[in-house]
Amino acid sequence: MVKTALVTGGSKGIGRKTVELLALSGCNVIVNYRSDQEYAESFVKGVETSFDVKALSILGDVSKKEDCERLSASVLQEFGRVDILVHNAGPYIHERKRMGDYSWDDWNHLINGNVTSVFYLTKLLLPSMRENGWGRIITFGFDRVETAPAWVNRSAFAAAKTGLASLTKTLAAEEAASGVTANMVCPGDIIGSWKERSVVDAVGVDSPLVPVGRPGTGEDIARVVAFLASDESSFITGAVIPVTGGQDVLGKHLKEKARGMLH
């Protein structure tokens, strides 16, 4: 039977590349987006044409319970089930701030968008996975998140993702007997257009801060997600998997600062 995958924030960035690889593997795909309807609709039309699968775009802010309820209802009405749930969407504030400098709204935005949203959507779609005896839940974190590390000037994002790592592991333990796995993928420092590019584009491109020597790409992450979404990954659950090229993502700004001081 053809599997159906829902990717939140799936029209752009790493989510877009993930949608493409899941479609390539033969999955029908639902692309959730929060803005730019025309862009999302154009993307899903291209996916249907290129990969000969069914694709659907659905508007919704997954940090809002009402949007998650509407999104879930639409998906279940259209496809009857969701087999693969990829929680890609998650807000991030680029400006570096100490914890005491976050506004109330900033804090709530990051916590709700990165961990509460996963609770909402998983709670709504988990029953169909249990009923079918098969499911894949995939979340996103950051390098070493399972150790609850300090991430200076990233307190809200780090707190949300650290909580999400525990939630992912707990889901894995609770749902193992249901045939549902839950795993977390932790991307390295993949920035700008690299989020939507392929591994072949990065070969030969120098990236001195990354030990493997090249930039990370959206395809690097999407390949891992696609494997975790497959039947072949059934023995992997509760895992937190770094895909960083060996880079110390949390210490990157300190190294850049030191390099700047040296030069």
mmCIF file of C-alpha atoms in Angstrom:
data_model
loop_
_atom_site.group_PDB
_atom_site.id
_atom_site.type_symbol
_atom_site.label_atom_id
_atom_site.label_comp_id
_atom_site.label_asym_id
_atom_site.label_seq_id
_atom_site.Cartn_x
_atom_site.Cartn_y
_atom_site.Cartn_z
ATOM 1 C CA MET A 1 0.000 0.000 0.000
ATOM 2 C CA VAL A 2 1.203 3.520 -0.839
ATOM 3 C CA LYS A 3 2.239 5.427 2.275
ATOM 4 C CA THR A 4 1.127 8.975 3.002
ATOM 5 C CA ALA A 5 3.531 11.490 4.531
ATOM 6 C CA LEU A 6 2.830 14.870 6.085
ATOM 7 C CA VAL A 7 5.732 17.321 6.294
ATOM 8 C CA THR A 8 5.168 20.502 8.281
ATOM 9 C CA GLY A 9 6.844 23.551 6.812
ATOM 10 C CA GLY A 10 7.333 21.434 3.727
ATOM 11 C CA SER A 11 7.288 23.994 0.920
ATOM 12 C CA LYS A 12 10.701 25.522 1.592
ATOM 13 C CA GLY A 13 14.128 24.715 3.005
ATOM 14 C CA ILE A 14 14.960 21.296 4.397
ATOM 15 C CA GLY A 15 11.258 20.442 4.437
ATOM 16 C CA ARG A 16 11.052 20.920 0.685
ATOM 17 C CA LYS A 17 13.971 18.584 0.072
ATOM 18 C CA THR A 18 12.403 16.060 2.451
ATOM 19 C CA VAL A 19 9.134 16.149 0.529
ATOM 20 C CA GLU A 20 11.004 15.482 -2.720
ATOM 21 C CA LEU A 21 12.835 12.443 -1.361
ATOM 22 C CA LEU A 22 9.696 10.985 0.216
ATOM 23 C CA ALA A 23 7.877 11.445 -3.081
ATOM 24 C CA LEU A 24 10.803 9.819 -4.877
ATOM 25 C CA SER A 25 10.379 6.800 -2.602
ATOM 26 C CA GLY A 26 6.747 6.550 -3.731
ATOM 27 C CA CYS A 27 4.913 8.266 -0.872
ATOM 28 C CA ASN A 28 1.932 10.521 -1.336
ATOM 29 C CA VAL A 29 2.834 13.810 0.330
ATOM 30 C CA ILE A 30 1.017 16.561 2.188
ATOM 31 C CA VAL A 31 2.895 19.851 2.307
ATOM 32 C CA ASN A 32 1.928 22.059 5.225
ATOM 33 C CA TYR A 33 2.833 25.735 4.868
ATOM 34 C CA ARG A 34 2.207 28.894 6.909
ATOM 35 C CA SER A 35 2.408 31.537 4.169
ATOM 36 C CA ASP A 36 2.892 31.952 0.415
ATOM 37 C CA GLN A 37 0.051 29.826 -0.918
ATOM 38 C CA GLU A 38 1.014 30.323 -4.558
ATOM 39 C CA TYR A 39 4.542 29.040 -3.922
ATOM 40 C CA ALA A 40 3.306 25.972 -2.042
ATOM 41 C CA GLU A 41 0.690 25.090 -4.652
ATOM 42 C CA SER A 42 3.220 25.427 -7.447
ATOM 43 C CA PHE A 43 5.593 23.141 -5.576
ATOM 44 C CA VAL A 44 3.051 20.346 -5.043
ATOM 45 C CA LYS A 45 2.007 20.473 -8.690
ATOM 46 C CA GLY A 46 5.654 19.994 -9.624
ATOM 47 C CA VAL A 47 5.959 17.087 -7.187
ATOM 48 C CA GLU A 48 2.943 15.338 -8.704
ATOM 49 C CA THR A 49 4.346 15.775 -12.198
ATOM 50 C CA SER A 50 7.907 14.780 -11.373
ATOM 51 C CA PHE A 51 7.271 11.819 -9.084
ATOM 52 C CA ASP A 52 3.852 10.510 -10.150
ATOM 53 C CA VAL A 53 2.408 10.632 -6.641
ATOM 54 C CA LYS A 54 -0.508 12.476 -5.107
ATOM 55 C CA ALA A 55 0.483 15.748 -3.440
ATOM 56 C CA LEU A 56 -1.537 18.262 -1.475
ATOM 57 C CA SER A 57 -0.706 21.614 0.113
ATOM 58 C CA ILE A 58 -2.508 22.744 3.282
ATOM 59 C CA LEU A 59 -2.246 26.099 5.022
ATOM 60 C CA GLY A 60 -1.799 26.085 8.794
ATOM 61 C CA ASP A 61 0.228 27.397 11.706
ATOM 62 C CA VAL A 62 1.052 24.220 13.634
ATOM 63 C CA SER A 63 1.707 26.159 16.822
ATOM 64 C CA LYS A 64 -2.070 26.765 17.018
ATOM 65 C CA LYS A 65 -4.312 23.921 18.158
ATOM 66 C CA GLU A 66 -7.206 25.043 15.969
ATOM 67 C CA ASP A 67 -5.024 25.011 12.858
ATOM 68 C CA CYS A 68 -3.742 21.529 13.734
ATOM 69 C CA GLU A 69 -7.305 20.286 14.152
ATOM 70 C CA ARG A 70 -8.307 21.695 10.783
ATOM 71 C CA LEU A 71 -5.144 20.372 9.133
ATOM 72 C CA SER A 72 -5.626 16.882 10.553
ATOM 73 C CA ALA A 73 -9.291 16.767 9.569
ATOM 74 C CA SER A 74 -8.463 17.793 5.988
ATOM 75 C CA VAL A 75 -5.685 15.227 5.685
ATOM 76 C CA LEU A 76 -7.747 12.359 7.072
ATOM 77 C CA GLN A 77 -10.692 13.272 4.874
ATOM 78 C CA GLU A 78 -8.514 13.348 1.755
ATOM 79 C CA PHE A 79 -6.220 10.368 2.418
ATOM 80 C CA GLY A 80 -7.862 8.457 5.271
ATOM 81 C CA ARG A 81 -4.559 8.117 7.107
ATOM 82 C CA VAL A 82 -1.125 9.574 7.749
ATOM 83 C CA ASP A 83 1.645 6.994 7.946
ATOM 84 C CA ILE A 84 4.656 9.312 8.192
ATOM 85 C CA LEU A 85 4.617 12.528 10.212
ATOM 86 C CA VAL A 86 7.666 14.768 9.806
ATOM 87 C CA HIS A 87 7.728 17.673 12.257
ATOM 88 C CA ASN A 88 9.998 19.936 10.232
ATOM 89 C CA ALA A 89 8.418 23.315 11.021
ATOM 90 C CA GLY A 90 9.940 25.156 13.952
ATOM 91 C CA PRO A 91 10.604 28.871 14.476
ATOM 92 C CA TYR A 92 14.116 30.138 15.146
ATOM 93 C CA ILE A 93 15.237 33.642 16.065
ATOM 94 C CA HIS A 94 18.589 34.470 14.471
ATOM 95 C CA GLU A 95 19.379 37.360 16.792
ATOM 96 C CA ARG A 96 21.459 36.117 19.702
ATOM 97 C CA LYS A 97 19.901 37.005 23.096
ATOM 98 C CA ARG A 98 20.434 36.170 26.723
ATOM 99 C CA MET A 99 17.480 34.469 28.365
ATOM 100 C CA GLY A 100 16.541 37.594 30.321
ATOM 101 C CA ASP A 101 16.317 39.610 27.107
ATOM 102 C CA TYR A 102 13.661 37.463 25.433
ATOM 103 C CA SER A 103 10.222 39.034 25.319
ATOM 104 C CA TRP A 104 7.253 37.049 26.594
ATOM 105 C CA ASP A 105 6.042 36.687 23.004
ATOM 106 C CA ASP A 106 9.448 35.514 21.729
ATOM 107 C CA TRP A 107 9.609 32.799 24.378
ATOM 108 C CA ASN A 108 6.076 31.547 23.747
ATOM 109 C CA HIS A 109 6.614 31.658 19.989
ATOM 110 C CA LEU A 110 9.687 29.418 20.190
ATOM 111 C CA ILE A 111 8.299 26.984 22.758
ATOM 112 C CA ASN A 112 4.899 26.625 21.094
ATOM 113 C CA GLY A 113 6.338 26.393 17.593
ATOM 114 C CA ASN A 114 9.004 23.811 18.414
ATOM 115 C CA VAL A 115 7.488 21.481 21.011
ATOM 116 C CA THR A 116 3.797 22.196 21.703
ATOM 117 C CA SER A 117 3.064 21.948 17.969
ATOM 118 C CA VAL A 118 4.483 18.417 17.964
ATOM 119 C CA PHE A 119 2.130 17.451 20.790
ATOM 120 C CA TYR A 120 -0.883 18.894 18.974
ATOM 121 C CA LEU A 121 -0.337 17.248 15.615
ATOM 122 C CA THR A 122 0.936 13.925 16.940
ATOM 123 C CA LYS A 123 -1.996 13.593 19.337
ATOM 124 C CA LEU A 124 -4.416 14.156 16.466
ATOM 125 C CA LEU A 125 -2.780 11.764 13.968
ATOM 126 C CA LEU A 126 -1.423 9.049 16.253
ATOM 127 C CA PRO A 127 -4.768 7.189 16.508
ATOM 128 C CA SER A 128 -4.761 6.424 12.771
ATOM 129 C CA MET A 129 -1.207 5.068 13.031
ATOM 130 C CA ARG A 130 -2.168 2.835 15.960
ATOM 131 C CA GLU A 131 -5.223 1.600 14.079
ATOM 132 C CA ASN A 132 -3.083 0.634 11.088
ATOM 133 C CA GLY A 133 -0.288 -0.850 13.210
ATOM 134 C CA TRP A 134 2.362 1.201 11.422
ATOM 135 C CA GLY A 135 3.684 4.722 11.746
ATOM 136 C CA ARG A 136 6.775 6.899 11.599
ATOM 137 C CA ILE A 137 7.154 10.085 13.654
ATOM 138 C CA ILE A 138 10.247 12.163 12.938
ATOM 139 C CA THR A 139 11.245 15.308 14.821
ATOM 140 C CA PHE A 140 14.128 17.740 14.431
ATOM 141 C CA GLY A 141 16.635 18.808 17.074
ATOM 142 C CA PHE A 142 20.196 20.084 17.254
ATOM 143 C CA ASP A 143 23.578 18.496 17.879
ATOM 144 C CA ARG A 144 23.913 16.917 21.367
ATOM 145 C CA VAL A 145 20.346 17.929 22.270
ATOM 146 C CA GLU A 146 19.845 14.678 24.197
ATOM 147 C CA THR A 147 22.546 15.770 26.678
ATOM 148 C CA ALA A 148 20.651 18.988 27.537
ATOM 149 C CA PRO A 149 23.690 21.162 26.734
ATOM 150 C CA ALA A 150 23.953 24.875 27.377
ATOM 151 C CA TRP A 151 23.537 26.863 24.178
ATOM 152 C CA VAL A 152 24.558 30.407 24.959
ATOM 153 C CA ASN A 153 22.108 33.051 23.671
ATOM 154 C CA ARG A 154 19.770 30.349 22.329
ATOM 155 C CA SER A 155 17.963 29.474 25.577
ATOM 156 C CA ALA A 156 14.379 29.350 24.298
ATOM 157 C CA PHE A 157 15.130 27.311 21.189
ATOM 158 C CA ALA A 158 17.416 24.987 23.146
ATOM 159 C CA ALA A 159 14.825 24.483 25.891
ATOM 160 C CA ALA A 160 12.133 23.647 23.358
ATOM 161 C CA LYS A 161 14.252 21.173 21.412
ATOM 162 C CA THR A 162 15.626 19.546 24.563
ATOM 163 C CA GLY A 163 12.068 18.973 25.738
ATOM 164 C CA LEU A 164 11.215 17.650 22.285
ATOM 165 C CA ALA A 165 14.077 15.141 22.465
ATOM 166 C CA SER A 166 12.583 13.716 25.672
ATOM 167 C CA LEU A 167 9.107 13.714 24.137
ATOM 168 C CA THR A 168 10.410 11.867 21.068
ATOM 169 C CA LYS A 169 12.086 9.205 23.197
ATOM 170 C CA THR A 170 8.968 8.836 25.344
ATOM 171 C CA LEU A 171 6.761 8.437 22.269
ATOM 172 C CA ALA A 172 9.141 5.758 21.011
ATOM 173 C CA ALA A 173 8.812 3.799 24.260
ATOM 174 C CA GLU A 174 5.047 4.233 24.529
ATOM 175 C CA GLU A 175 4.214 3.362 20.926
ATOM 176 C CA ALA A 176 6.730 0.616 20.125
ATOM 177 C CA ALA A 177 4.129 -2.116 20.586
ATOM 178 C CA SER A 178 1.801 -0.235 18.216
ATOM 179 C CA GLY A 179 4.219 -0.477 15.307
ATOM 180 C CA VAL A 180 4.951 3.248 15.527
ATOM 181 C CA THR A 181 8.536 4.507 15.739
ATOM 182 C CA ALA A 182 9.691 7.962 16.811
ATOM 183 C CA ASN A 183 13.135 9.379 16.090
ATOM 184 C CA MET A 184 14.870 12.749 16.040
ATOM 185 C CA VAL A 185 17.217 14.051 13.343
ATOM 186 C CA CYS A 186 19.670 16.805 14.295
ATOM 187 C CA PRO A 187 20.892 18.857 11.318
ATOM 188 C CA GLY A 188 24.226 20.599 11.306
ATOM 189 C CA ASP A 189 24.692 24.224 10.347
ATOM 190 C CA ILE A 190 22.916 24.183 7.001
ATOM 191 C CA ILE A 191 22.202 27.709 5.869
ATOM 192 C CA GLY A 192 20.683 29.696 3.029
ATOM 193 C CA SER A 193 20.227 28.052 -0.331
ATOM 194 C CA TRP A 194 22.055 24.919 0.865
ATOM 195 C CA LYS A 195 18.827 23.845 2.569
ATOM 196 C CA GLU A 196 17.256 23.126 -0.822
ATOM 197 C CA ARG A 197 20.351 21.814 -2.602
ATOM 198 C CA SER A 198 21.679 18.327 -3.249
ATOM 199 C CA VAL A 199 24.814 16.588 -2.025
ATOM 200 C CA VAL A 200 26.320 16.665 -5.510
ATOM 201 C CA ASP A 201 26.197 20.487 -5.379
ATOM 202 C CA ALA A 202 28.384 20.508 -2.267
ATOM 203 C CA VAL A 203 31.111 18.210 -3.517
ATOM 204 C CA GLY A 204 34.308 20.202 -3.973
ATOM 205 C CA VAL A 205 32.969 23.263 -2.127
ATOM 206 C CA ASP A 206 35.296 24.196 0.733
ATOM 207 C CA SER A 207 33.766 24.694 4.191
ATOM 208 C CA PRO A 208 36.622 25.110 6.702
ATOM 209 C CA LEU A 209 34.452 24.992 9.847
ATOM 210 C CA VAL A 210 33.020 21.578 8.898
ATOM 211 C CA PRO A 211 35.408 18.667 9.578
ATOM 212 C CA VAL A 212 34.258 16.678 6.529
ATOM 213 C CA GLY A 213 35.264 19.719 4.457
ATOM 214 C CA ARG A 214 32.073 20.548 2.599
ATOM 215 C CA PRO A 215 28.781 22.309 3.379
ATOM 216 C CA GLY A 216 25.786 20.324 4.546
ATOM 217 C CA THR A 217 22.721 20.240 2.304
ATOM 218 C CA GLY A 218 19.024 19.651 2.646
ATOM 219 C CA GLU A 219 19.506 16.353 0.861
ATOM 220 C CA ASP A 220 21.892 15.169 3.597
ATOM 221 C CA ILE A 221 19.058 15.544 6.098
ATOM 222 C CA ALA A 222 16.298 14.330 3.789
ATOM 223 C CA ARG A 223 18.165 11.075 3.074
ATOM 224 C CA VAL A 224 18.158 10.243 6.789
ATOM 225 C CA VAL A 225 14.491 11.190 7.153
ATOM 226 C CA ALA A 226 13.546 9.062 4.145
ATOM 227 C CA PHE A 227 15.319 6.054 5.648
ATOM 228 C CA LEU A 228 13.655 6.532 9.042
ATOM 229 C CA ALA A 229 10.321 6.744 7.206
ATOM 230 C CA SER A 230 10.842 3.401 5.486
ATOM 231 C CA ASP A 231 9.953 -0.180 6.414
ATOM 232 C CA GLU A 232 13.667 -0.953 6.654
ATOM 233 C CA SER A 233 14.068 1.307 9.714
ATOM 234 C CA SER A 234 11.661 -0.666 11.915
ATOM 235 C CA PHE A 235 14.341 -1.539 14.502
ATOM 236 C CA ILE A 236 15.309 2.104 15.020
ATOM 237 C CA THR A 237 13.217 4.031 17.524
ATOM 238 C CA GLY A 238 14.021 6.528 20.242
ATOM 239 C CA ALA A 239 17.193 7.522 18.397
ATOM 240 C CA VAL A 240 18.667 11.011 18.233
ATOM 241 C CA ILE A 241 20.762 11.157 15.072
ATOM 242 C CA PRO A 242 23.244 13.984 14.390
ATOM 243 C CA VAL A 243 23.834 14.859 10.744
ATOM 244 C CA THR A 244 26.449 17.563 11.154
ATOM 245 C CA GLY A 245 29.541 16.670 9.171
ATOM 246 C CA GLY A 246 31.313 16.492 12.514
ATOM 247 C CA GLN A 247 30.866 20.199 13.201
ATOM 248 C CA ASP A 248 30.435 21.608 16.720
ATOM 249 C CA VAL A 249 27.326 23.609 15.920
ATOM 250 C CA LEU A 250 26.886 25.028 19.416
ATOM 251 C CA GLY A 251 30.452 26.326 19.533
ATOM 252 C CA LYS A 252 30.511 27.683 15.987
ATOM 253 C CA HIS A 253 30.068 31.338 16.934
ATOM 254 C CA LEU A 254 32.905 31.116 19.473
ATOM 255 C CA LYS A 255 35.242 29.712 16.835
ATOM 256 C CA GLU A 256 34.206 32.398 14.349
ATOM 257 C CA LYS A 257 34.777 35.044 17.003
ATOM 258 C CA ALA A 258 38.224 33.641 17.770
ATOM 259 C CA ARG A 259 39.126 33.526 14.079
ATOM 260 C CA GLY A 260 38.055 37.133 13.757
ATOM 261 C CA MET A 261 40.218 38.151 16.691
ATOM 262 C CA LEU A 262 43.195 36.320 15.204
ATOM 263 C CA HIS A 263 42.803 38.064 11.887
#
